[in-house]
PDB file of C-alpha atoms in Angstrom:
ATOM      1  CA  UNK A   1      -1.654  -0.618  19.351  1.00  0.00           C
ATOM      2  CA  UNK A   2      -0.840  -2.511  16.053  1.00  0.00           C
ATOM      3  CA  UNK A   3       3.040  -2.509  15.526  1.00  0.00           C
ATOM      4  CA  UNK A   4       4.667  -3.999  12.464  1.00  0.00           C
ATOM      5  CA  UNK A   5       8.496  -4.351  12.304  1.00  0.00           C
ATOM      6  CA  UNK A   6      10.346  -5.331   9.220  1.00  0.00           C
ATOM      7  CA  UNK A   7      13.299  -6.267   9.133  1.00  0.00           C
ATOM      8  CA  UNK A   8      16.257  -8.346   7.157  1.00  0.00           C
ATOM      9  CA  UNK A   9      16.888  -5.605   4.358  1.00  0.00           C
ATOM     10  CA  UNK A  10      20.364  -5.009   2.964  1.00  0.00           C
ATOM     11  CA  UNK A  11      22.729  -5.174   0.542  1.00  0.00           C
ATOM     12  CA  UNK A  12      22.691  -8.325  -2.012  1.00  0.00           C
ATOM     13  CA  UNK A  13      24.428  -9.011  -5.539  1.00  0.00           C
ATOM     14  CA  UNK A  14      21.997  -9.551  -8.327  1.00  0.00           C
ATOM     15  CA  UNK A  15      20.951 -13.239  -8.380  1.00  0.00           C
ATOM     16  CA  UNK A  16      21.114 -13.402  -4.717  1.00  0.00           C
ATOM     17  CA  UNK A  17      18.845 -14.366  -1.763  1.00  0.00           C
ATOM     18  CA  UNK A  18      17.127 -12.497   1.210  1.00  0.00           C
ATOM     19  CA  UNK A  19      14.740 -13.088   4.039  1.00  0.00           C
ATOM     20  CA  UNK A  20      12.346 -10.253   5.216  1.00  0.00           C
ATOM     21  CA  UNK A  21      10.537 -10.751   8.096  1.00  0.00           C
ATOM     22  CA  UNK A  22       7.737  -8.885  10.111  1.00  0.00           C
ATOM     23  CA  UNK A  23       7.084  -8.728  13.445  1.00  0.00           C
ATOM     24  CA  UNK A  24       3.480  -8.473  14.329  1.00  0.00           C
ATOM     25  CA  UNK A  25       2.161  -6.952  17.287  1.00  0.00           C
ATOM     26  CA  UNK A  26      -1.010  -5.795  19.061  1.00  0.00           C
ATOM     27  CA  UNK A  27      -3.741  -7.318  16.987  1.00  0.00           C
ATOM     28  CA  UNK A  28      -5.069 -11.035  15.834  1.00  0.00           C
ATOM     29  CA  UNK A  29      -2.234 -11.973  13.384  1.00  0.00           C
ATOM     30  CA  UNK A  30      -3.820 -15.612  13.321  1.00  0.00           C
ATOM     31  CA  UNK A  31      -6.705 -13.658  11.726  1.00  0.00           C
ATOM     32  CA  UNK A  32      -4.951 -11.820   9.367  1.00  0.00           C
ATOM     33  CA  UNK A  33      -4.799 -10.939   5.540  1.00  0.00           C
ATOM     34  CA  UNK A  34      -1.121  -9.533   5.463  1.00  0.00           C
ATOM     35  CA  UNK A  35       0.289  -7.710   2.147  1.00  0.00           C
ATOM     36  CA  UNK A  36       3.997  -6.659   1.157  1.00  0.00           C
ATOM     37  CA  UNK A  37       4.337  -3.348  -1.163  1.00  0.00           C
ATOM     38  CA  UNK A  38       7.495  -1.800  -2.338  1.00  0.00           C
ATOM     39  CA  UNK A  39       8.565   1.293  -3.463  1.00  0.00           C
ATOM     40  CA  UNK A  40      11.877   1.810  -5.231  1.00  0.00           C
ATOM     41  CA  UNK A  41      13.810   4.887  -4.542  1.00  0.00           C
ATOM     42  CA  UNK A  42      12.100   8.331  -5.771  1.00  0.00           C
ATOM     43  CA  UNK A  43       8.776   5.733  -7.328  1.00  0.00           C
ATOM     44  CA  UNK A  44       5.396   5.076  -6.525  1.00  0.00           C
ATOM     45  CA  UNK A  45       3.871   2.054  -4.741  1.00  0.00           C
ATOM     46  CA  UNK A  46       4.200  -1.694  -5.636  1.00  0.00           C
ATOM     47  CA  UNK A  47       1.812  -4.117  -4.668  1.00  0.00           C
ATOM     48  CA  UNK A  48       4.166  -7.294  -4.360  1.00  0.00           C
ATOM     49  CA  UNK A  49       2.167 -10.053  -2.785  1.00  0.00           C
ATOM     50  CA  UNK A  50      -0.110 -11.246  -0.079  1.00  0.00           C
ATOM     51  CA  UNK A  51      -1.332 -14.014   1.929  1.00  0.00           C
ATOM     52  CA  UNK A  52      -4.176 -14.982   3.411  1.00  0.00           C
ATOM     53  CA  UNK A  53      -5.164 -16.266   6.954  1.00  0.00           C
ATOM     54  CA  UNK A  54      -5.011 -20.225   7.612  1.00  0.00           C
ATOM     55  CA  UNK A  55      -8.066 -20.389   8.861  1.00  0.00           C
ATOM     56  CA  UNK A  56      -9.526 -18.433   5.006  1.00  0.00           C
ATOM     57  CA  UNK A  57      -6.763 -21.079   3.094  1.00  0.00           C
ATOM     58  CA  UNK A  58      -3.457 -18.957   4.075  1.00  0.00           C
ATOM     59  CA  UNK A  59      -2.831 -19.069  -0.102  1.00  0.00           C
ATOM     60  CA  UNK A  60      -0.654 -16.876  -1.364  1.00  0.00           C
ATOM     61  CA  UNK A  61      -1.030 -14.298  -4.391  1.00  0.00           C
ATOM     62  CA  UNK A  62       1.780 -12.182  -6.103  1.00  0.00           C
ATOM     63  CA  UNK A  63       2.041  -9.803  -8.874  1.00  0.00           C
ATOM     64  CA  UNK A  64       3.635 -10.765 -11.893  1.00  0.00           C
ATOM     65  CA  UNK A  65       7.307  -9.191 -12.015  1.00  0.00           C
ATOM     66  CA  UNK A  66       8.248 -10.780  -8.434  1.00  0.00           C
ATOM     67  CA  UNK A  67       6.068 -14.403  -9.402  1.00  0.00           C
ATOM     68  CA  UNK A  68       8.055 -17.676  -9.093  1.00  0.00           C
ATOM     69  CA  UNK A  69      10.939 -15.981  -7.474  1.00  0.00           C
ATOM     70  CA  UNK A  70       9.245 -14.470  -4.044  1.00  0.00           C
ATOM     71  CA  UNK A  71       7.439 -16.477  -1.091  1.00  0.00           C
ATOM     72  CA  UNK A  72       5.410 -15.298   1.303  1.00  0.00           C
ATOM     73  CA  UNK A  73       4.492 -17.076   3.926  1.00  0.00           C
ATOM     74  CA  UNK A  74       3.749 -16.778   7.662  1.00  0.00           C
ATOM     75  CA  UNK A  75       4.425 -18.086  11.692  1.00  0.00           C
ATOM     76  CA  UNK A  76       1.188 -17.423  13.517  1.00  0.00           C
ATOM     77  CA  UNK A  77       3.001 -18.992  16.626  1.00  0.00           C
ATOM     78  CA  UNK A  78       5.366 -16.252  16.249  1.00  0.00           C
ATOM     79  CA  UNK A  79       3.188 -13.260  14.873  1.00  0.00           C
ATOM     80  CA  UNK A  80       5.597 -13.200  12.041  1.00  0.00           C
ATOM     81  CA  UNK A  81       5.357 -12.773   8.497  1.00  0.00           C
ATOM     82  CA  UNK A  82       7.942 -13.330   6.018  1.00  0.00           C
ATOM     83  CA  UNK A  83       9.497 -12.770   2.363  1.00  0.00           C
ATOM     84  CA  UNK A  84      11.744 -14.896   0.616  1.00  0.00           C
ATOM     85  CA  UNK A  85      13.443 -13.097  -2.423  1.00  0.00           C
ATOM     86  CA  UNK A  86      15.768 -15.366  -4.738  1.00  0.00           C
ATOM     87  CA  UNK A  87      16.886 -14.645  -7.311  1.00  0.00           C
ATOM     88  CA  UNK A  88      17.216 -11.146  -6.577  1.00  0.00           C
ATOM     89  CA  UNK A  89      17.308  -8.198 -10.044  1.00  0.00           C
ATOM     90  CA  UNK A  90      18.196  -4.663  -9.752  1.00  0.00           C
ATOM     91  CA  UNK A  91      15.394  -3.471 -10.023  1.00  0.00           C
ATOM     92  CA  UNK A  92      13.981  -5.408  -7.092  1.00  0.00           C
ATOM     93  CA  UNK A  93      15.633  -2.168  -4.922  1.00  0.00           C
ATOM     94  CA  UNK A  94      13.140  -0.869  -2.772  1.00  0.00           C
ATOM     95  CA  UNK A  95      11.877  -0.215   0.813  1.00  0.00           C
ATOM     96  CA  UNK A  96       9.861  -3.388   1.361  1.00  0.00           C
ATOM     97  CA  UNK A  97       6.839  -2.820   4.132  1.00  0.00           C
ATOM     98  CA  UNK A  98       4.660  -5.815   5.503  1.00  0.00           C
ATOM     99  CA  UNK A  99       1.101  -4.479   5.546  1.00  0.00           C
ATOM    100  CA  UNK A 100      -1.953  -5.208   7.692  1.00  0.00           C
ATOM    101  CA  UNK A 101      -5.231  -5.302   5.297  1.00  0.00           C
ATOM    102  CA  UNK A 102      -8.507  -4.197   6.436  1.00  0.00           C
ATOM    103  CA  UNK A 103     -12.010  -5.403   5.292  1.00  0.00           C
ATOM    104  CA  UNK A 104     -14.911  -2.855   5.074  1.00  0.00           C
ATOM    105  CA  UNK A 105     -17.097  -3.598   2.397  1.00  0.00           C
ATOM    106  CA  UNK A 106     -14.328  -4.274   0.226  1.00  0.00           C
ATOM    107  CA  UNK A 107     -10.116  -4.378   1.052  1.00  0.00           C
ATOM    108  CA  UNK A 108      -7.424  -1.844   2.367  1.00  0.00           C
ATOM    109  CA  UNK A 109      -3.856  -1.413   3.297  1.00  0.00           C
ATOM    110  CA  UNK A 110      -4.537  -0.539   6.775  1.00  0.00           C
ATOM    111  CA  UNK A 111      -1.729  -0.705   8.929  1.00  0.00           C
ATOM    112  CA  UNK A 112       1.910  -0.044   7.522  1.00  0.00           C
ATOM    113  CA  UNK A 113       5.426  -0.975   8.923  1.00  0.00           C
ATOM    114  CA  UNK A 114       8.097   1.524   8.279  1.00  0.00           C
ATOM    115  CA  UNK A 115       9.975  -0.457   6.069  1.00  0.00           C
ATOM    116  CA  UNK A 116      13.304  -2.126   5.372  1.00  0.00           C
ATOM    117  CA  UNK A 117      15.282  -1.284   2.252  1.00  0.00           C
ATOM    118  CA  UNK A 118      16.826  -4.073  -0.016  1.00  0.00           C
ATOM    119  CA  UNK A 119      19.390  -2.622  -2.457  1.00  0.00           C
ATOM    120  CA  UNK A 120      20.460  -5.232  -5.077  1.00  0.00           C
ATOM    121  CA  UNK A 121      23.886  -3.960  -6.559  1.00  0.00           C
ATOM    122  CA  UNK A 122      27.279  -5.950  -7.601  1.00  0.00           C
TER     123      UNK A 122
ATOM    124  CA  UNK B   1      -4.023  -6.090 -14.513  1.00  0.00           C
ATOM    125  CA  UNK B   2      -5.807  -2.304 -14.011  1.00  0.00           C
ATOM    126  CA  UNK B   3      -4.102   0.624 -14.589  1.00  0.00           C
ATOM    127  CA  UNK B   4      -4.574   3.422 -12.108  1.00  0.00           C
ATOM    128  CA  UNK B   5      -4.085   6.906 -13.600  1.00  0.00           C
ATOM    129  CA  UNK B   6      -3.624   9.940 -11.141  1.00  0.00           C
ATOM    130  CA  UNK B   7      -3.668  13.702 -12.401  1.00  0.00           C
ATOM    131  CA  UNK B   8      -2.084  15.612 -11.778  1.00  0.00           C
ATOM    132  CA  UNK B   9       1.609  13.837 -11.017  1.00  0.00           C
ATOM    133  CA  UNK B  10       2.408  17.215  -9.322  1.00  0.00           C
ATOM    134  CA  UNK B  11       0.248  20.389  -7.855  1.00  0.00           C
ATOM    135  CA  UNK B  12       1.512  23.540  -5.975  1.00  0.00           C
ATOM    136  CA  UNK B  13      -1.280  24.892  -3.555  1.00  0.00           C
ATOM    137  CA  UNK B  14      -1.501  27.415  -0.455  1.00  0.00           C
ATOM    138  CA  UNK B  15      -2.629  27.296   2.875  1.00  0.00           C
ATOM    139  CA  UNK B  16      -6.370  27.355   2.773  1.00  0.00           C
ATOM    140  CA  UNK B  17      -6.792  26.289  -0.859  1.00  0.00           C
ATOM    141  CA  UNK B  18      -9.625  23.360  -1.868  1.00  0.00           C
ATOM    142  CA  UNK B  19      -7.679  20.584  -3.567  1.00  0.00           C
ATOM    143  CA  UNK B  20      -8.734  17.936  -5.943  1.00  0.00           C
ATOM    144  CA  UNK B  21      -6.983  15.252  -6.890  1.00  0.00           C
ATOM    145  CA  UNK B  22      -8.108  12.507  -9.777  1.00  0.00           C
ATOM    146  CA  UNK B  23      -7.176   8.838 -10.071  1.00  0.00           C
ATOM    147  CA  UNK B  24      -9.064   6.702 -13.341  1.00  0.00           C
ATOM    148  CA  UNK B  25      -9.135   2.912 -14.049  1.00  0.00           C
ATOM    149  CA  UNK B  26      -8.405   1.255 -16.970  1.00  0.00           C
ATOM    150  CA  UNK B  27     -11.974  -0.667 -16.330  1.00  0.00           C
ATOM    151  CA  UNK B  28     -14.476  -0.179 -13.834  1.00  0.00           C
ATOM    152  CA  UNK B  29     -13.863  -1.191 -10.191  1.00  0.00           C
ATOM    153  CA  UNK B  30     -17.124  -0.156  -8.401  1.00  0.00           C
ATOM    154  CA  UNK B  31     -16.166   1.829  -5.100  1.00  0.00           C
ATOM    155  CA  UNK B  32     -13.167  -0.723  -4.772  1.00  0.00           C
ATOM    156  CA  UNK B  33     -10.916   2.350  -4.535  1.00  0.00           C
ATOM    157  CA  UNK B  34      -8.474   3.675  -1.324  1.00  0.00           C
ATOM    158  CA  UNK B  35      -6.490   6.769  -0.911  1.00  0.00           C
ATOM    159  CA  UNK B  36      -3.607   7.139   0.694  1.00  0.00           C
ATOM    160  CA  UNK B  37      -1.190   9.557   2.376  1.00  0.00           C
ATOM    161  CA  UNK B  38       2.284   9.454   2.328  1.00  0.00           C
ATOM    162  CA  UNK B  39       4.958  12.184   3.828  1.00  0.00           C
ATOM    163  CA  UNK B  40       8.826  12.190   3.008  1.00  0.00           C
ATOM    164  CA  UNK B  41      10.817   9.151   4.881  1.00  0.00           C
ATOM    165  CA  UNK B  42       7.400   7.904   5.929  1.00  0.00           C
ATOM    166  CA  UNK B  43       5.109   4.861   5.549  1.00  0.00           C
ATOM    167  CA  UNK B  44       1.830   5.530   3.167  1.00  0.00           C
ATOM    168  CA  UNK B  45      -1.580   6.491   6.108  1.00  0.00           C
ATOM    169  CA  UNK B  46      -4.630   5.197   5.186  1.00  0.00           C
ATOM    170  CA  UNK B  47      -7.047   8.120   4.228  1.00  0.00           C
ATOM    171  CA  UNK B  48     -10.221   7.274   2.549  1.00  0.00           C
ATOM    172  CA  UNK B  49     -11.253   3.678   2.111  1.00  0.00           C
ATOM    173  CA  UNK B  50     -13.741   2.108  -0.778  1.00  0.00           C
ATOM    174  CA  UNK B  51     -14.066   5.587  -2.725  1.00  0.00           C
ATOM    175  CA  UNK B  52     -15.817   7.467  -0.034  1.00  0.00           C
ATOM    176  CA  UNK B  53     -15.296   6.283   3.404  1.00  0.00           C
ATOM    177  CA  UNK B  54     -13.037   8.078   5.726  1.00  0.00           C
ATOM    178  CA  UNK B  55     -10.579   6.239   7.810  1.00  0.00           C
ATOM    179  CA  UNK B  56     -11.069   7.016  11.404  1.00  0.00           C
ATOM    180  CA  UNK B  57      -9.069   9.767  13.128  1.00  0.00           C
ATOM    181  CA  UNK B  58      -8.261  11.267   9.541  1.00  0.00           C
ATOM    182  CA  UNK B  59      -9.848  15.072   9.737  1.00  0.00           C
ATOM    183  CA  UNK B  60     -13.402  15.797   7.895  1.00  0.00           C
ATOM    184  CA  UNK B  61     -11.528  18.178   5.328  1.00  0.00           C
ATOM    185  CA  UNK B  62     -10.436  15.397   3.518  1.00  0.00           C
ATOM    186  CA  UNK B  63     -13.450  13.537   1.476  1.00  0.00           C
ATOM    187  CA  UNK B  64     -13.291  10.803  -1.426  1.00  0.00           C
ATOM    188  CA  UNK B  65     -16.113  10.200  -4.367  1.00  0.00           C
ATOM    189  CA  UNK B  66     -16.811   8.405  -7.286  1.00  0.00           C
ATOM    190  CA  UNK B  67     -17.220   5.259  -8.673  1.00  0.00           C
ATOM    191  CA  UNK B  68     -17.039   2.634 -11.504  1.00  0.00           C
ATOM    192  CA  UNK B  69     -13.661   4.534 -13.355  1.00  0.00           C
ATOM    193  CA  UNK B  70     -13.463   7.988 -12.217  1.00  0.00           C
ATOM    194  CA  UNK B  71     -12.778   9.483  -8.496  1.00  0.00           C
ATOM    195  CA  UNK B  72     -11.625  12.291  -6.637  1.00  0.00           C
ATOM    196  CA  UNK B  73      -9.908  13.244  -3.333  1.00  0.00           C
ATOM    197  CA  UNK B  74     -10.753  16.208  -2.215  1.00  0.00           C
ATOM    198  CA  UNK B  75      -9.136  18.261   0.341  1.00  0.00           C
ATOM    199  CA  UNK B  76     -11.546  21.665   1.110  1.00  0.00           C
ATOM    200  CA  UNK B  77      -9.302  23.779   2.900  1.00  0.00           C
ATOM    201  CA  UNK B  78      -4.919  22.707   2.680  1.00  0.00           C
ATOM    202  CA  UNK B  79      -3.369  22.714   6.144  1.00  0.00           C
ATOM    203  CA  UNK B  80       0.319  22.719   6.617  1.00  0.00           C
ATOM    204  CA  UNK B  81       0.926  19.209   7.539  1.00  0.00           C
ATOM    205  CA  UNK B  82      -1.052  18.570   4.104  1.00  0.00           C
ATOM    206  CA  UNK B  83       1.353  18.740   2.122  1.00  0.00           C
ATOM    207  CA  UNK B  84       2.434  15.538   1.258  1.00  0.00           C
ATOM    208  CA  UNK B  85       2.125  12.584  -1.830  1.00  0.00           C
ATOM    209  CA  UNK B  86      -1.447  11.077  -2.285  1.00  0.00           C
ATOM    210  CA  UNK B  87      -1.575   7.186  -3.930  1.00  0.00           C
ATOM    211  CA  UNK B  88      -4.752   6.040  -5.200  1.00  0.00           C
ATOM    212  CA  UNK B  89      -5.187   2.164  -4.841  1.00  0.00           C
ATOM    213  CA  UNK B  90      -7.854   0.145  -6.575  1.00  0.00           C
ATOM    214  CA  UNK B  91      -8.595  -3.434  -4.057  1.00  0.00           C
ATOM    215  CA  UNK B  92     -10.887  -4.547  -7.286  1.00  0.00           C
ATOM    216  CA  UNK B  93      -8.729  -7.148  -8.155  1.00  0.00           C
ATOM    217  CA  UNK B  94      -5.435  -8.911  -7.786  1.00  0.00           C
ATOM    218  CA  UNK B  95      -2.836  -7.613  -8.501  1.00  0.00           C
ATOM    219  CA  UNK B  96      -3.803  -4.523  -6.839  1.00  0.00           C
ATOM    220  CA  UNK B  97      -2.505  -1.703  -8.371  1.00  0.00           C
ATOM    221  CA  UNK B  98      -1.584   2.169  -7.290  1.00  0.00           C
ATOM    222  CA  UNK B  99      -1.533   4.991  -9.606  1.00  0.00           C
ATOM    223  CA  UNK B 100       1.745   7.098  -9.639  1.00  0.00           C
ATOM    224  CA  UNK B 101       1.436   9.369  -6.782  1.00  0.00           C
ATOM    225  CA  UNK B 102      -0.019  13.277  -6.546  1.00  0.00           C
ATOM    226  CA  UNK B 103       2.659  15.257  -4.745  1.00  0.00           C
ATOM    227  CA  UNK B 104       1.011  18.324  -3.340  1.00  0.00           C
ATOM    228  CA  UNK B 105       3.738  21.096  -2.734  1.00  0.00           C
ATOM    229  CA  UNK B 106       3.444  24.573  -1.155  1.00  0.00           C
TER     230      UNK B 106
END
């Protein structure tokens, strides 16, 4: 059974750092395409970034509002995937879920975690 | 970056009813588009995958079509557990993009 556990949210002051992380379970993380999406409280769905397996390049892509100030990056020795937020706005507040993609003929957000919520306030 | 447009933002329905629900590029994406499912408190389900293929274990009422800028979910008879926000997604190109969300209310 694929299991994905984020964790690391919280509370941070804007301009401040945080470390999500995701535990991956019950499939071939080495494999893996993994995606983060957010969704800010009472919004829709934010694509935030992605990376890509090691053995396909393991590069990293990111949409433009979180660019320069986000890293994703990965631990296939641990099955865990990560997000570095500096730099940290108010309007980075959301539940932040680690995603497994899927490949059929073209890509989808297959497997979701449940989430952790990062609330950026002073 | 593509802009996905859904209509309508919000739809009341019964028990029973057939449902359709419209998401539109800005520019044409082929079949590169997903639905997805999402209940309150919940992580987003997988539904339909590249415009018309349904995600296994995800009941035959629900069905998907289109292609290029224009698609539809379609839901042919509303069951309880149904009820519930839809997000279209178009995997065309990066960023991906969702539109704003459907949410289907009794």
């Amino acid at each position: 059974e694929v299991q994905l556990v984020e964790s690391g949210g919280g509370l941070v002051k804007p301009g401040g750092s945080l470390r999500l992380s995701c535990a991956a379970s019950g499939f071939a993380f080495t494999n893996a395409w993994m995606s983060w999406v957010r969704q800010a409280p009472g919004k829709g769905l934010e694509w935030v970034g992605r990376i890509k397996s090691k053995t396909d390049g393991g590069t990293t892509d990111y949409a433009a509002p979180v660019k320069g100030r986000f890293t994703i990056s990965r631990d296939d020795s641990k099955n865990t995937l990560y997000l570095q937020m500096n730099s940290l706005k108010t309007e980075d507040t959301a539940v932040y879920c680690c995603i497994l993609e899927g490949y059929i003929r073209g890509w989808f957000f297959d497997y979701w975690g449940q989430g952790t919520l990062v609330t950026v306030s002073s | 970056d593509i802009q996905m447009t859904q209509s309508p933002s919000s739809l009341s329905a019964s028990v029973g009813d057939r449902v359709t629900i419209t998401c539109r590029a800005s520019q044409s994406i082929s079949s590169y588009l997903n639905w997805y499912q999402q209940k309150p408190g919940k992580a987003p389900k997988l539904l339909i995958y590249t415009a018309s293929s349904l995600q296994s274990e995800v009941p035959s009422r629900f069905s998907g079509s289109g292609s290029g800028t224009d698609f539809t979910l379609t839901i042919s008879s509303l069951q309880p557990e149904d009820f519930a926000t839809y997000h279209c997604q178009q995997s065309y190109s990066i960023p991906y993009t969702f539109g704003q969300g459907t949410k289907l209310e009794i």
